GROMACS .gro file of C-alpha atoms in nm:
model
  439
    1UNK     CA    1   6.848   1.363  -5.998
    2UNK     CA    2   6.586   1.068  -6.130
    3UNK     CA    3   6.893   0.861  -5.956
    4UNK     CA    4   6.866   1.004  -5.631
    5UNK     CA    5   6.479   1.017  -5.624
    6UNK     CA    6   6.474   0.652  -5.675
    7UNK     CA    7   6.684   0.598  -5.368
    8UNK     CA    8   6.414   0.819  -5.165
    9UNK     CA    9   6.115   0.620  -5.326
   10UNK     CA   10   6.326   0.311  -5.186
   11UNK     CA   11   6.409   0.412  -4.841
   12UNK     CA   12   6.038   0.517  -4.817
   13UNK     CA   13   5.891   0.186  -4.967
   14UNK     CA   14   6.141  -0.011  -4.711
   15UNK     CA   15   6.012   0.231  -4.431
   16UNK     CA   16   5.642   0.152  -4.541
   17UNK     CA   17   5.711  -0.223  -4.494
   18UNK     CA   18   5.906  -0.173  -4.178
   19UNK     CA   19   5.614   0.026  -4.008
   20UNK     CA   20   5.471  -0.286  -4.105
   21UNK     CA   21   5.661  -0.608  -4.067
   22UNK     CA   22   5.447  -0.710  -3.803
   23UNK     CA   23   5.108  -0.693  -3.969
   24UNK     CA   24   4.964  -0.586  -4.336
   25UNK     CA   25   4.703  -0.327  -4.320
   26UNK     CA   26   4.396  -0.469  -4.386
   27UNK     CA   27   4.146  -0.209  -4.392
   28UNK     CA   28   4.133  -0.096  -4.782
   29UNK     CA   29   3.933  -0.403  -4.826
   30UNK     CA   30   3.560  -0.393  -4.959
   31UNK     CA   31   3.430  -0.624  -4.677
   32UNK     CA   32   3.586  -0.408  -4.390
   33UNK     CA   33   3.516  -0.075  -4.579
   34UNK     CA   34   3.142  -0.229  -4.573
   35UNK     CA   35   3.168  -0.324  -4.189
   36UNK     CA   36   3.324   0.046  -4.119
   37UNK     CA   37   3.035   0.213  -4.316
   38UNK     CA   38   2.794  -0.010  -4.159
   39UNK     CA   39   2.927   0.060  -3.798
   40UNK     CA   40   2.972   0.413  -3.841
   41UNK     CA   41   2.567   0.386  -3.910
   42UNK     CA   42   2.522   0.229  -3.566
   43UNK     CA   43   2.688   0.521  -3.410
   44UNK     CA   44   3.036   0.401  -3.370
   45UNK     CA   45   3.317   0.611  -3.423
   46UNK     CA   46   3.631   0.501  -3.612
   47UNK     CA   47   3.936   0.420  -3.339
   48UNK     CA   48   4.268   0.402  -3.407
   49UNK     CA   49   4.248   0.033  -3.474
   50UNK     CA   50   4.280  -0.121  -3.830
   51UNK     CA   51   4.229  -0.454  -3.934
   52UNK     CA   52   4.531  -0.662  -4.020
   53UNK     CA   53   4.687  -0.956  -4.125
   54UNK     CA   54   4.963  -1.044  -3.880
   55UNK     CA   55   5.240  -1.347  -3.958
   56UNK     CA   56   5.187  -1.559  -3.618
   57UNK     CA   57   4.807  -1.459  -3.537
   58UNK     CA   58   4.685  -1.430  -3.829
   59UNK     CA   59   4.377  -1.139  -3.885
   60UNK     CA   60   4.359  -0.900  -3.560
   61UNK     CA   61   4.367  -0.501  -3.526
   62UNK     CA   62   4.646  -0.329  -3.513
   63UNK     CA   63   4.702   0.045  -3.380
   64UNK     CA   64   4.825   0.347  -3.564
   65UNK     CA   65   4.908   0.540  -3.230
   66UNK     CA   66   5.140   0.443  -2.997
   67UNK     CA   67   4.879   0.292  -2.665
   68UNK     CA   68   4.961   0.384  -2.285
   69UNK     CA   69   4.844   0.226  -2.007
   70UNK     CA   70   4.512   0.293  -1.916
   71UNK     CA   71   4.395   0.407  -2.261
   72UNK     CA   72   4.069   0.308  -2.433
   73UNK     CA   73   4.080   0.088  -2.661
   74UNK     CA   74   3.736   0.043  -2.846
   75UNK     CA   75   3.389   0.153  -2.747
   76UNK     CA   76   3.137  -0.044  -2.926
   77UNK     CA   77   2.762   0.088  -2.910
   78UNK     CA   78   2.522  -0.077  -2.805
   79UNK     CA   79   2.278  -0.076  -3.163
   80UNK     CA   80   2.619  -0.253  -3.264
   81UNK     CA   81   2.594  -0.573  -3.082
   82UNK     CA   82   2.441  -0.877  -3.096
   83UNK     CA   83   2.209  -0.980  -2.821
   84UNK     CA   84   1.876  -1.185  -2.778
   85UNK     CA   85   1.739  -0.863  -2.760
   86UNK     CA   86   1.840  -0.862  -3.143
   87UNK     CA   87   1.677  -1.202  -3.145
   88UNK     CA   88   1.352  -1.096  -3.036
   89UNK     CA   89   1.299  -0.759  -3.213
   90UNK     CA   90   1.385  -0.966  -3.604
   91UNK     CA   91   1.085  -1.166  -3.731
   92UNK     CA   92   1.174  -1.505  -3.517
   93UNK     CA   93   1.076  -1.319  -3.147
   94UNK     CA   94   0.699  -1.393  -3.234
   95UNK     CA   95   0.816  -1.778  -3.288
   96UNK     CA   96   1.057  -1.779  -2.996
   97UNK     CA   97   0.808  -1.618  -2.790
   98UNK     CA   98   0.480  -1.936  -2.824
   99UNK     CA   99   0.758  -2.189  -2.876
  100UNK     CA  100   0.722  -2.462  -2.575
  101UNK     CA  101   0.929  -2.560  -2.357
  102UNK     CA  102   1.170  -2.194  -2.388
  103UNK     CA  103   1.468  -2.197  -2.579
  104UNK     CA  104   1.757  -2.127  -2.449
  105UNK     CA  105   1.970  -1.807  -2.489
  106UNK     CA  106   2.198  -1.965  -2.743
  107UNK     CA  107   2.006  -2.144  -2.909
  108UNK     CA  108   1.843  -1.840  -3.013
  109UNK     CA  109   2.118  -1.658  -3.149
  110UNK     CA  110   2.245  -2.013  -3.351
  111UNK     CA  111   1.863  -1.973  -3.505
  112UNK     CA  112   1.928  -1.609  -3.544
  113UNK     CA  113   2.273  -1.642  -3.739
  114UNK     CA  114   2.178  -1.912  -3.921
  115UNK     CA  115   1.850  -1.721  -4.047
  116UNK     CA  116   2.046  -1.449  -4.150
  117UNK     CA  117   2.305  -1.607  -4.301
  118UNK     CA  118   2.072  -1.756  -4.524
  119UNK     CA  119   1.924  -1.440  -4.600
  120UNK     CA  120   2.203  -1.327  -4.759
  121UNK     CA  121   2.183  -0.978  -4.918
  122UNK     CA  122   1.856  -0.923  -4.748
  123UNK     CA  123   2.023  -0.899  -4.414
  124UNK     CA  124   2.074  -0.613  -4.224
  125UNK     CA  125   2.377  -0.781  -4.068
  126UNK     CA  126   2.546  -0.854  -4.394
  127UNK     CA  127   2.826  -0.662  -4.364
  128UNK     CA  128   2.919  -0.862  -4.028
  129UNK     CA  129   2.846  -1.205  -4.139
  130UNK     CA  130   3.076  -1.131  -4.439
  131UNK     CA  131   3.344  -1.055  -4.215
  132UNK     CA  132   3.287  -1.379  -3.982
  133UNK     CA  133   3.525  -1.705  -4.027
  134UNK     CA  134   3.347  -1.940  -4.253
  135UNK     CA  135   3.503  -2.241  -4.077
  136UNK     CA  136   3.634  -2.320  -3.738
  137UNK     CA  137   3.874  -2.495  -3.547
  138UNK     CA  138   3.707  -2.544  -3.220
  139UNK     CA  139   3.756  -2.912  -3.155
  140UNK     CA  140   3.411  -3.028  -3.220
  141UNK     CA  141   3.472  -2.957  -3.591
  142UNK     CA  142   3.803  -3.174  -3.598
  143UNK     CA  143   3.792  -3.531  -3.775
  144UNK     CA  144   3.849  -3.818  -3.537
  145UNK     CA  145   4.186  -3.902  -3.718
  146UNK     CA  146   4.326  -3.540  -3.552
  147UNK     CA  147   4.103  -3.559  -3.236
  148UNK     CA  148   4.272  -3.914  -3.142
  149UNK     CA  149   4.598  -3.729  -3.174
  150UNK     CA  150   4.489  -3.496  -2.852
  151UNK     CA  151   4.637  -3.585  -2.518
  152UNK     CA  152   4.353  -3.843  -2.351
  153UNK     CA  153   4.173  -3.589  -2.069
  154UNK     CA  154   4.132  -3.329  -2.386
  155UNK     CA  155   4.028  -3.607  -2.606
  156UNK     CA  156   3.726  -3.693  -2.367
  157UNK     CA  157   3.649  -3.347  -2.391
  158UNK     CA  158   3.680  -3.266  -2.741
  159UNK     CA  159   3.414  -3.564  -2.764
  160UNK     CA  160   3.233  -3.410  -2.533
  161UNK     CA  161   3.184  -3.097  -2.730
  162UNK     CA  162   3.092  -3.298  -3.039
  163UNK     CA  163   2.795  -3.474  -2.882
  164UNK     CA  164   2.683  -3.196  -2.652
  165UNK     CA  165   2.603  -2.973  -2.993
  166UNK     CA  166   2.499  -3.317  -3.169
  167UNK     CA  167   2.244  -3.345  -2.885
  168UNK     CA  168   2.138  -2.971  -2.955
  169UNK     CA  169   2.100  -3.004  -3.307
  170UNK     CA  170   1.890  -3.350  -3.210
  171UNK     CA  171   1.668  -3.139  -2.932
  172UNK     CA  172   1.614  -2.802  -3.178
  173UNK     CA  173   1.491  -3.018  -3.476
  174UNK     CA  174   1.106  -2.952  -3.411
  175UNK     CA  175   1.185  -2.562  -3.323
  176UNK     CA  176   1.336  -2.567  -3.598
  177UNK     CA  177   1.073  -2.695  -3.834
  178UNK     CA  178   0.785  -2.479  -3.619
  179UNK     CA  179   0.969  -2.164  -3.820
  180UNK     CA  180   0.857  -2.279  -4.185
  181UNK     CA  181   0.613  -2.002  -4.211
  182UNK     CA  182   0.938  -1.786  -4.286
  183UNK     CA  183   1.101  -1.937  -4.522
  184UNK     CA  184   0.991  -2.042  -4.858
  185UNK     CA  185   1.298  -2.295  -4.852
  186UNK     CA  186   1.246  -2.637  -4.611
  187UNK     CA  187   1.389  -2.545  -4.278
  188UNK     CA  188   1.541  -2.933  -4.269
  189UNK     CA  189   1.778  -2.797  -4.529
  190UNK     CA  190   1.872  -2.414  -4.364
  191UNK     CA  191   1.900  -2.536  -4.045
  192UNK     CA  192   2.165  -2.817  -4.091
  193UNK     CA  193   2.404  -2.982  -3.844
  194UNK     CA  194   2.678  -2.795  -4.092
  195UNK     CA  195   2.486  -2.463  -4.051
  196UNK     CA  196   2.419  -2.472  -3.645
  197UNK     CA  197   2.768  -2.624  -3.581
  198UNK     CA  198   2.854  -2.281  -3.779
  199UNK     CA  199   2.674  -2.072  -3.533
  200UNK     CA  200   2.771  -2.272  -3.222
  201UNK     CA  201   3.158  -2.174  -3.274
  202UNK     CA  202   3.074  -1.845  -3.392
  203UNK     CA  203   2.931  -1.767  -3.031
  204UNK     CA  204   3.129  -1.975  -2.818
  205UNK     CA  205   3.512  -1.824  -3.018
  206UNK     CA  206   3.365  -1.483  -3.039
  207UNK     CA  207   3.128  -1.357  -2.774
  208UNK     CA  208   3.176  -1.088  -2.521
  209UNK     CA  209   3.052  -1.137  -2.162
  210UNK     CA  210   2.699  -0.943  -2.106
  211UNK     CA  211   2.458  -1.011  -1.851
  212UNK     CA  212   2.123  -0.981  -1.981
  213UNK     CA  213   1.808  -0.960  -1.704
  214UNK     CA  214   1.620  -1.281  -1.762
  215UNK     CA  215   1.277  -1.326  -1.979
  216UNK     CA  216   1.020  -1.580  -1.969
  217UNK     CA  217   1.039  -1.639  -2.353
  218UNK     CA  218   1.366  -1.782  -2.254
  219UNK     CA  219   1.520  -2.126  -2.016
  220UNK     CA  220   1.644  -2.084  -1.694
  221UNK     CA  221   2.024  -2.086  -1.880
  222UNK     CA  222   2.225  -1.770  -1.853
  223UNK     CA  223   2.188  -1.525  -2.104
  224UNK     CA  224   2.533  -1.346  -2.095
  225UNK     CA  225   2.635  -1.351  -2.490
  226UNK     CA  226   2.717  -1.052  -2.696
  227UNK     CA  227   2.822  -1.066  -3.064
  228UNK     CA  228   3.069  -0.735  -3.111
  229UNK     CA  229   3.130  -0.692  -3.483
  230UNK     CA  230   3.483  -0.505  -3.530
  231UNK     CA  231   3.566  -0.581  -3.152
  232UNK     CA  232   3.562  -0.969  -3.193
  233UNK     CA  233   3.906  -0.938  -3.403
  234UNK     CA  234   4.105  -0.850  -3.113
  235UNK     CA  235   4.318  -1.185  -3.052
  236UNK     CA  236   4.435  -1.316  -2.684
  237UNK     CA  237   4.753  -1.312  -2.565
  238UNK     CA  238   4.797  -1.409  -2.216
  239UNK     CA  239   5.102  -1.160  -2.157
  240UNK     CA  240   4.808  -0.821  -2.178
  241UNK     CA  241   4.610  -0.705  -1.899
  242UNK     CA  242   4.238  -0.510  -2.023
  243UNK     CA  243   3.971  -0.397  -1.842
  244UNK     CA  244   3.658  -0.485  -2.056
  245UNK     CA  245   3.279  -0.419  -1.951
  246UNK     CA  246   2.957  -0.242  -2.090
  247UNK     CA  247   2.928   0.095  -1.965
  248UNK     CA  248   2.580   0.229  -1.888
  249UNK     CA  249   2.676   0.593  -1.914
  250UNK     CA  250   2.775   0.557  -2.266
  251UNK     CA  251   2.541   0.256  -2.304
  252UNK     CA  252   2.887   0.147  -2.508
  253UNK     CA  253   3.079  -0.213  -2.476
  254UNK     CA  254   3.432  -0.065  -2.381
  255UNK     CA  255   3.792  -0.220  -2.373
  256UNK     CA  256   4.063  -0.014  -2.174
  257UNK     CA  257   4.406  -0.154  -2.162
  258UNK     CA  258   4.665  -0.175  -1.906
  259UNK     CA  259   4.946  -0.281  -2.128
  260UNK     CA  260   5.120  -0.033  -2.362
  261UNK     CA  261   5.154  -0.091  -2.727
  262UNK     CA  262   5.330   0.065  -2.984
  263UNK     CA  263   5.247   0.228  -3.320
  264UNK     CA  264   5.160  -0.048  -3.595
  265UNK     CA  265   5.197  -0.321  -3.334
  266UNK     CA  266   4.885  -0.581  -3.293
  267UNK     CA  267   4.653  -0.462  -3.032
  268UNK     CA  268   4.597  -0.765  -2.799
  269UNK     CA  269   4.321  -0.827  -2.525
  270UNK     CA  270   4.286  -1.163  -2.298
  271UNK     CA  271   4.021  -1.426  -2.265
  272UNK     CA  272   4.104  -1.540  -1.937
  273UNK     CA  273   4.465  -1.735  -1.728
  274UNK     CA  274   4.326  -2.033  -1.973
  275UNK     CA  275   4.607  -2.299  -2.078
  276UNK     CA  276   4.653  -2.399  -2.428
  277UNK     CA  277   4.424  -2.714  -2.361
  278UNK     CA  278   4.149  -2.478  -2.325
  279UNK     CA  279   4.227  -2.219  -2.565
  280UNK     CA  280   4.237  -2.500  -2.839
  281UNK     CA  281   3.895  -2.671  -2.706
  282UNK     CA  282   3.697  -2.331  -2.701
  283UNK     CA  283   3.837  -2.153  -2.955
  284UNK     CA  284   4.067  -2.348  -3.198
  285UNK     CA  285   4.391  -2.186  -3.136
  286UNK     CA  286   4.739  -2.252  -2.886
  287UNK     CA  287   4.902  -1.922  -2.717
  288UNK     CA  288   5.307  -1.965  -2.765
  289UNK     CA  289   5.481  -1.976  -2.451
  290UNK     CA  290   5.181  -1.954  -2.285
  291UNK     CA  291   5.253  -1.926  -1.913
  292UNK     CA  292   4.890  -2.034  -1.802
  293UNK     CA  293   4.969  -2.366  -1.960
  294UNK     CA  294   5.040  -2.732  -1.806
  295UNK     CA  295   5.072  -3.108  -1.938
  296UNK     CA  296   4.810  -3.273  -1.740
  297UNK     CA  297   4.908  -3.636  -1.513
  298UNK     CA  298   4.569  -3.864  -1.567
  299UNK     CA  299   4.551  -4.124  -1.234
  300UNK     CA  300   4.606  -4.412  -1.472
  301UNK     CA  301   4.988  -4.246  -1.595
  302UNK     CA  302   5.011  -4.158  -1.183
  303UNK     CA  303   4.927  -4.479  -1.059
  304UNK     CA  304   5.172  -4.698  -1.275
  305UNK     CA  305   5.449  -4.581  -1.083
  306UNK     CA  306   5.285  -4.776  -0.738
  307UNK     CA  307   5.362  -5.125  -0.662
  308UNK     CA  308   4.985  -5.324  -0.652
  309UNK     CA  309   5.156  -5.475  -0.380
  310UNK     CA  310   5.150  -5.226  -0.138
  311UNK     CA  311   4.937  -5.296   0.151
  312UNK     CA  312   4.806  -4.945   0.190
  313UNK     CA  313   4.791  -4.870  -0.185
  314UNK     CA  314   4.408  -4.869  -0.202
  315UNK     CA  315   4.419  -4.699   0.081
  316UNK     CA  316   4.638  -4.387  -0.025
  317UNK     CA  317   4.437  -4.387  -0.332
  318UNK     CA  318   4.090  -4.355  -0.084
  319UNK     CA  319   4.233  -4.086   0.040
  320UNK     CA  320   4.371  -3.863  -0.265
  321UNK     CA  321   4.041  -3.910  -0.418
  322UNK     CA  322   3.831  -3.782  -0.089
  323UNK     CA  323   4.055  -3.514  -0.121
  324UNK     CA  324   4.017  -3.413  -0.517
  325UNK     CA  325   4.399  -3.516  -0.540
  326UNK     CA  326   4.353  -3.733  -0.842
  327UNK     CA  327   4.263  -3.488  -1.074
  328UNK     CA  328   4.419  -3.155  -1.214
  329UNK     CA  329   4.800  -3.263  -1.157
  330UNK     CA  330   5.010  -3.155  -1.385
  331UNK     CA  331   5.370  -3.037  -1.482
  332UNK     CA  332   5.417  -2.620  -1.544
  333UNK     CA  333   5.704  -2.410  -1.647
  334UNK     CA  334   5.802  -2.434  -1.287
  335UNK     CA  335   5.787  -2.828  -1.258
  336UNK     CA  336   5.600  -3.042  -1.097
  337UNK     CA  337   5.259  -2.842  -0.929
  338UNK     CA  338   5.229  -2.899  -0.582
  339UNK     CA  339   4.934  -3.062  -0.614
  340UNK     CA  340   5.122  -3.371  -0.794
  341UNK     CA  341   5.435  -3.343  -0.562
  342UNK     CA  342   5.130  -3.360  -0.258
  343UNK     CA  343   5.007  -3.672  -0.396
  344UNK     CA  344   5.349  -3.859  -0.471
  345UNK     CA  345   5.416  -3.810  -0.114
  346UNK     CA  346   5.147  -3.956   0.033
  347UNK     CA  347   5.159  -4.275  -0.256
  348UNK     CA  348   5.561  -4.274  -0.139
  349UNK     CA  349   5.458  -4.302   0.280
  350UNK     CA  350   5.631  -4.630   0.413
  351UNK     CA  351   5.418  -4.813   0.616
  352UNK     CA  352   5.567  -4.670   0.955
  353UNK     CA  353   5.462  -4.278   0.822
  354UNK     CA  354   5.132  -4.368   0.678
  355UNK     CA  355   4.968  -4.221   0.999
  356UNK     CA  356   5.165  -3.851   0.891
  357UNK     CA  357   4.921  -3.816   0.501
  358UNK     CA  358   4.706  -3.535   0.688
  359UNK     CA  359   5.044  -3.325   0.760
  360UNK     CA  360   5.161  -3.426   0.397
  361UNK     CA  361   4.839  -3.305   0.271
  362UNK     CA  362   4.863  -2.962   0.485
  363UNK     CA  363   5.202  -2.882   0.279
  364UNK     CA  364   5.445  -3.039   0.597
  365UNK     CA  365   5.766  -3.249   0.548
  366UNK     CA  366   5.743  -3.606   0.687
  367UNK     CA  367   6.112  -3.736   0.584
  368UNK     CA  368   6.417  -3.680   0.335
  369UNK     CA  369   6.333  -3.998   0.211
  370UNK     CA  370   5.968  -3.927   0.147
  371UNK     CA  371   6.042  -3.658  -0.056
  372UNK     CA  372   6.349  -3.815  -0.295
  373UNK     CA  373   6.127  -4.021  -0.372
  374UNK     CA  374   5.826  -3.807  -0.477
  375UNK     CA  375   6.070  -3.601  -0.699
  376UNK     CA  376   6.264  -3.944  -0.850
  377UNK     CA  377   5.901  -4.049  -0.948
  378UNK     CA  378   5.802  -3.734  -1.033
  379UNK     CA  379   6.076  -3.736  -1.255
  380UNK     CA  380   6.006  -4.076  -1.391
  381UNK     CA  381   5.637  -3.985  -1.546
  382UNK     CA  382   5.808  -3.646  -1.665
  383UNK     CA  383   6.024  -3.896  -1.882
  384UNK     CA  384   5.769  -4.100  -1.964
  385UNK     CA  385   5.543  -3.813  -2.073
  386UNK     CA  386   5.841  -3.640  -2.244
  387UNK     CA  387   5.854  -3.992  -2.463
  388UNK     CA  388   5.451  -4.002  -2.514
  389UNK     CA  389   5.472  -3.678  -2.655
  390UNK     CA  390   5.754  -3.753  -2.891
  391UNK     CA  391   5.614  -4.011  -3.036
  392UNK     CA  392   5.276  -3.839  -3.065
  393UNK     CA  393   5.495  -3.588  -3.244
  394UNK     CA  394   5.639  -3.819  -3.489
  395UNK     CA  395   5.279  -3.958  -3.595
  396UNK     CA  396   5.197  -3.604  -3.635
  397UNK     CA  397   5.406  -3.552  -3.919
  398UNK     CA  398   5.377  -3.857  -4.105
  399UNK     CA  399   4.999  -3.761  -4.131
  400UNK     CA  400   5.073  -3.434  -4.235
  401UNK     CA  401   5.219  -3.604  -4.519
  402UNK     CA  402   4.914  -3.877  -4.579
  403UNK     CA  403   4.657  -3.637  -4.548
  404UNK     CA  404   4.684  -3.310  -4.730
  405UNK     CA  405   4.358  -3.179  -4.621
  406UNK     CA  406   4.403  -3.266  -4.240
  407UNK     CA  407   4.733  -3.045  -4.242
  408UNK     CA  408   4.558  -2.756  -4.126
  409UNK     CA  409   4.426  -2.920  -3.801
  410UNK     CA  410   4.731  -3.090  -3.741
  411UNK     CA  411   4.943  -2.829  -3.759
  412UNK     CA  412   4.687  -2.711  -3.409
  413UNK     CA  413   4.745  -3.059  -3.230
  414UNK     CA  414   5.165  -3.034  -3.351
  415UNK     CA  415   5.142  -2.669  -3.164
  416UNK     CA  416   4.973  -2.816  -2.833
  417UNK     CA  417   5.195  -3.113  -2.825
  418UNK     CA  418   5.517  -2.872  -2.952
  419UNK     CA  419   5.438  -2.648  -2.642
  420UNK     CA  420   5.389  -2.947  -2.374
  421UNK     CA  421   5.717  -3.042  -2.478
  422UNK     CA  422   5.893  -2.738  -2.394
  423UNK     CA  423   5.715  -2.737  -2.043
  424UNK     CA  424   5.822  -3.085  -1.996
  425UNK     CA  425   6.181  -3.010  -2.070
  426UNK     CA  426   6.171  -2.749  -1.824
  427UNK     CA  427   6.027  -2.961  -1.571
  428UNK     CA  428   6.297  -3.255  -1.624
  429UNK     CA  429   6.526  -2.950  -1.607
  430UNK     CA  430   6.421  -2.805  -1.262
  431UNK     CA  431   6.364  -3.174  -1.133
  432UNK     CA  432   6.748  -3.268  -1.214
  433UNK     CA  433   6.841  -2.986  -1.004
  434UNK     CA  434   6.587  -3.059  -0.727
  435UNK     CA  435   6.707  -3.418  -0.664
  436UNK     CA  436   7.111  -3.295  -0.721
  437UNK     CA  437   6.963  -3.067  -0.421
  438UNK     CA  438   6.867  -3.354  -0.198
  439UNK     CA  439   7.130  -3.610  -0.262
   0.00000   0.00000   0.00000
């Protein structure tokens, strides 16, 4: 009998973890238990979502009822979220209110996170702030040694990132100081670079759209953030299709999908058709097979493949540039984009066709020839990319074994460059069968 029960107790335990094996619930944790209770407060009423801990995203929500198409997903209220209305009804509004020139939108809800972070148990958002990441991976927090590992046009905006919240930090300093009165600590040391760098990812990885009407307290920038505890640990995936908006009836932020899911699964929502360049520079992660996602051509990688001796080179080149042909060429899961096939042809014109770019540019075929040899030199840079990412590769994980504490952030840039791989493959693929095609 005790023989048999033990074979039940089994069966059930393996059932347990099968209902499972995509995600460990979560949700008997104190800090969600706290963000449930403190939600539930606010008027929100528990969903079917529970927070989890899944193998390939790491924490999201996963759903103990099967979801259909057109279902509702989460309704947040509005007490629940995060605005600059917030801002403005805690004790900073008064500050934010005389401070000259207006701060903007964001800054004021960096200044409000920070504040309340330091606050610690004295906050009433506590149980949110608990729950938030207490590091990024946004590439503005990366070290230089990773960042110089990033393909170059994501590289000049990685840097980008870096300064343009350098050059906040540099422009809030005296706002910052002008809210002493509240704190018996200096401000210089609660308002950090560390600390607003902090806040900065927190609302650009985990804000919801909301359009706010504008106030005079604040810049002319657009105030369309909205922090939504419990909601913000849905994770993207590009394959889902939601509907997501605040609705005035309920005066609730709601998510409806149009994707089914089943029972225990992760629930998933999307940011937007980003690529994984994107999804890594605004909010520190790479989508797998990601079908929104291209290796980017820079002009300088293009342009090697043109004699300097052509007479019209400088010519061609006039011309792609007039019409934005230089920029946002790239390779897909379906080869080469048009847009870089449209530009090899005209840099392939022989001098008798040069008169034909404007049909070339309006998608027309000016000769056989013309287009061989846009595909063999389309082909060409797919190789030499193919080899540039290799050996980016390669120096990838000979630093993960330097640097111990850089493995985490490498193991981001090893994704990106993984991924552009496979869509570079494809694209040698589906060019080899292309110029078979017009031999």
């Amino acid at each position: 009998m005790k023989k048999s029960r033990g074979r039940t107790g089994r069966r059930r335990r393996r059932k347990h973890l099968k209902s499972f094996k995509d995600g460990v619930n979560c949700s008997h944790k104190l800090e969600y238990i706290k963000l449930k209770k403190w939600l539930k407060e606010r008027g929100f009423e528990d969903s079917n979502l529970r927070p989890a801990e899944f193998w390939e995203t790491g924490r999201g929500l996963m759903t103990t009822k099967a979801l259909q198409t057109g279902d509702l997903i989460i309704s947040l209220p509005e007490k629940c979220l995060l605005t600059t209305s917030t801002v403005l009804s805690s004790c900073l509004g008064g500050h934010i209110v005389k401070w000259k020139p207006p701060v903007s939108p964001l800054l004021a809800l960096c200044t409000f996170l920070i504040a309340e972070k330091h606050a610690g148990e004295k906050s009433a958002w506590k149980p949110y702030l608990d729950v938030l990441p207490k590091t990024y991976t946004c590439l503005a927090c990366l070290e230089p040694d990773v960042i110089n590992l990033l393909p170059k046009p994501l590289k000049k905006k990685a840097q980008e990132q870096k300064m343009m919240i350098q050059e906040l930090f540099r422009s809030s300093k005296a706002f910052f100081s002008s809210l002493q009165p509240l704190f018996a600590e200096n401000t210089g040391t609660i308002f950090n670079y560390s600390a607003l760098e902090w806040a900065w990812c927190t609302i650009n990885t985990r804000t919801i759209y909301m359009k706010h009407p504008h106030r005079e307290c604040f810049s002319l920038e657009p105030d369309v953030y909205a922090l939504a505890p419990y909601l913000d640990l849905l994770n993207h995936s590009p394959n889902v299709q939601v509907k997501a908006a605040f609705n005035e009836q309920t005066r609730s932020y709601e998510i409806w999908t149009n994707s089914q899911c089943k029972k225990y699964q992760e629930v998933f929502i999307c940011y937007g058709p980003h690529d994984n360049q994107r999804l890594l520079l605004e909010y520190g992660f790479v989508a797998m097979d990601n079908p929104h996602s291209s290796v980017y051509v820079s002009p300088d990688t293009l342009l090697k493949y043109f004699s300097p001796l052509d007479k019209q080179r400088k010519a061609k080149v006039s011309i792609l540039k007039d019409h934005n042909y230089l920029e946002n060429l790239s390779f897909g899961w379906e080869g080469p984009s048009w847009r870089l096939l449209t530009a090899l042809k005209v840099l392939r014109l022989a001098a008798d066709e040069f008169a034909c770019w404007r049909r070339i540019l309006l998608g027309d075929v000016t000769s056989a020839r013309n287009e061989q040899q846009a595909l063999g030199t389309a082909a060409k840079i797919c190789q030499f990319l193919t080899e540039e990412t290799q050996h980016v590769l390669l120096q990838i994980s000979q630093l993960k074994r330097e640097k111990e504490n850089l493995k985490s952030h490498l193991a981001l840039v090893e994704m990106l460059h993984s991924e552009n791989l496979k869509i570079l493959q494809k694209s040698a693929e589906i060019l080899c069968n292309l110029n078979l095609g017009t031999t």
